[in-house]
Amino acid sequence: ASPAQKLVFNRVNGKRPQVLLPQISAPEECYTLAHEENVRFIYEAWQQVEQQLDSSRSGESTCGPVQYVEKTPNPGLKNFVPIDLEEWWGQQFLAKIQNCS
């Protein structure tokens, strides 16, 4: 019996500790290596943007990304709440564990 493979999520900015999650094989969800590379690339790029935004807000940097804010917000989006992807993935992971038990 070989040991279970683990998914490793590394934070670029070091704000949270490394998380090791056991991989659950789910035939309905099959991720290719290219998909995982794309997700990793986007995640790491977004972490860099967030870090640069944080440093520009605290006055550490005079240049960097600029956060777009609409001058006249769309009234249809008044109650819009963005999704917390980390929370969503955590819920999906826990649901898979509960369904496998």
Short mmCIF file of C-alpha atoms in Angstrom, two decimals:
data_model
loop_
_atom_site.label_atom_id
_atom_site.label_comp_id
_atom_site.label_asym_id
_atom_site.label_seq_id
_atom_site.Cartn_x
_atom_site.Cartn_y
_atom_site.Cartn_z
CA ALA A 1 0.00 0.00 0.00
CA SER A 2 1.53 3.28 -1.10
CA PRO A 3 1.07 6.43 1.02
CA ALA A 4 -1.73 8.80 0.00
CA GLN A 5 -0.73 11.70 -2.20
CA LYS A 6 -1.05 15.17 -0.67
CA LEU A 7 -2.02 18.48 -2.18
CA VAL A 8 0.24 21.29 -1.02
CA PHE A 9 -0.85 24.93 -1.15
CA ASN A 10 2.02 27.35 -0.65
CA ARG A 11 1.42 30.99 0.12
CA VAL A 12 3.86 33.29 -1.60
CA ASN A 13 3.59 36.09 0.96
CA GLY A 14 3.82 33.81 4.00
CA LYS A 15 0.67 35.16 5.68
CA ARG A 16 -0.66 31.69 6.49
CA PRO A 17 1.14 28.44 7.25
CA GLN A 18 1.46 25.69 4.69
CA VAL A 19 -1.60 23.45 4.49
CA LEU A 20 -1.36 19.76 3.70
CA LEU A 21 -4.56 18.16 2.50
CA PRO A 22 -5.01 14.52 1.56
CA GLN A 23 -6.01 14.07 -2.04
CA ILE A 24 -9.33 12.35 -2.53
CA SER A 25 -9.67 10.62 -5.85
CA ALA A 26 -12.97 11.67 -7.34
CA PRO A 27 -13.71 10.23 -10.77
CA GLU A 28 -16.18 13.04 -11.57
CA GLU A 29 -13.46 15.70 -11.15
CA CYS A 30 -10.27 15.05 -13.06
CA TYR A 31 -7.67 17.81 -13.12
CA THR A 32 -4.92 17.77 -15.69
CA LEU A 33 -1.38 18.93 -15.00
CA ALA A 34 -2.00 21.93 -17.28
CA HIS A 35 -5.09 22.87 -15.23
CA GLU A 36 -3.12 22.69 -11.98
CA GLU A 37 -0.31 24.79 -13.47
CA ASN A 38 -2.82 27.43 -14.62
CA VAL A 39 -4.47 27.57 -11.20
CA ARG A 40 -1.08 27.82 -9.48
CA PHE A 41 0.05 30.60 -11.85
CA ILE A 42 -3.12 32.66 -11.29
CA TYR A 43 -3.04 32.09 -7.54
CA GLU A 44 0.61 33.15 -7.21
CA ALA A 45 0.11 36.18 -9.47
CA TRP A 46 -2.90 37.29 -7.44
CA GLN A 47 -0.96 36.87 -4.18
CA GLN A 48 1.71 39.20 -5.57
CA VAL A 49 -0.93 41.78 -6.52
CA GLU A 50 -2.47 41.61 -3.03
CA GLN A 51 0.96 42.00 -1.44
CA GLN A 52 1.73 45.03 -3.63
CA LEU A 53 -1.68 46.56 -2.84
CA ASP A 54 -1.05 46.07 0.90
CA SER A 55 2.38 47.70 0.71
CA SER A 56 1.06 50.65 -1.36
CA ARG A 57 -1.79 51.20 1.14
CA SER A 58 0.64 51.27 4.05
CA GLY A 59 2.80 53.82 2.25
CA GLU A 60 5.78 51.51 1.70
CA SER A 61 5.62 51.94 -2.06
CA THR A 62 4.66 54.90 -4.22
CA CYS A 63 4.01 52.81 -7.31
CA GLY A 64 2.34 49.50 -7.90
CA PRO A 65 -1.10 48.21 -8.81
CA VAL A 66 -3.98 50.65 -8.80
CA GLN A 67 -7.31 49.47 -7.47
CA TYR A 68 -10.17 50.41 -9.78
CA VAL A 69 -13.19 52.02 -8.14
CA GLU A 70 -16.21 53.00 -10.23
CA LYS A 71 -17.21 56.65 -10.01
CA THR A 72 -20.87 55.79 -10.53
CA PRO A 73 -21.53 52.30 -9.12
CA ASN A 74 -24.00 50.04 -10.87
CA PRO A 75 -27.21 49.94 -8.75
CA GLY A 76 -27.80 46.34 -9.85
CA LEU A 77 -24.63 45.32 -8.01
CA LYS A 78 -25.55 47.08 -4.77
CA ASN A 79 -25.88 43.81 -2.80
CA PHE A 80 -23.08 41.94 -4.59
CA VAL A 81 -20.83 39.93 -2.28
CA PRO A 82 -17.66 38.43 -3.81
CA ILE A 83 -17.03 34.74 -3.18
CA ASP A 84 -14.29 33.68 -0.78
CA LEU A 85 -12.57 31.00 -2.87
CA GLU A 86 -10.56 29.61 0.04
CA GLU A 87 -13.72 29.10 2.07
CA TRP A 88 -15.51 27.56 -0.94
CA TRP A 89 -12.67 25.10 -1.60
CA GLY A 90 -12.60 24.21 2.09
CA GLN A 91 -16.33 23.49 2.03
CA GLN A 92 -15.93 21.35 -1.10
CA PHE A 93 -13.11 19.42 0.54
CA LEU A 94 -15.11 18.79 3.72
CA ALA A 95 -18.18 17.75 1.70
CA LYS A 96 -16.08 15.16 -0.18
CA ILE A 97 -14.74 13.80 3.10
CA GLN A 98 -18.26 13.54 4.55
CA ASN A 99 -19.59 11.87 1.39
CA CYS A 100 -16.78 9.30 1.42
CA SER A 101 -17.39 8.38 5.07
#
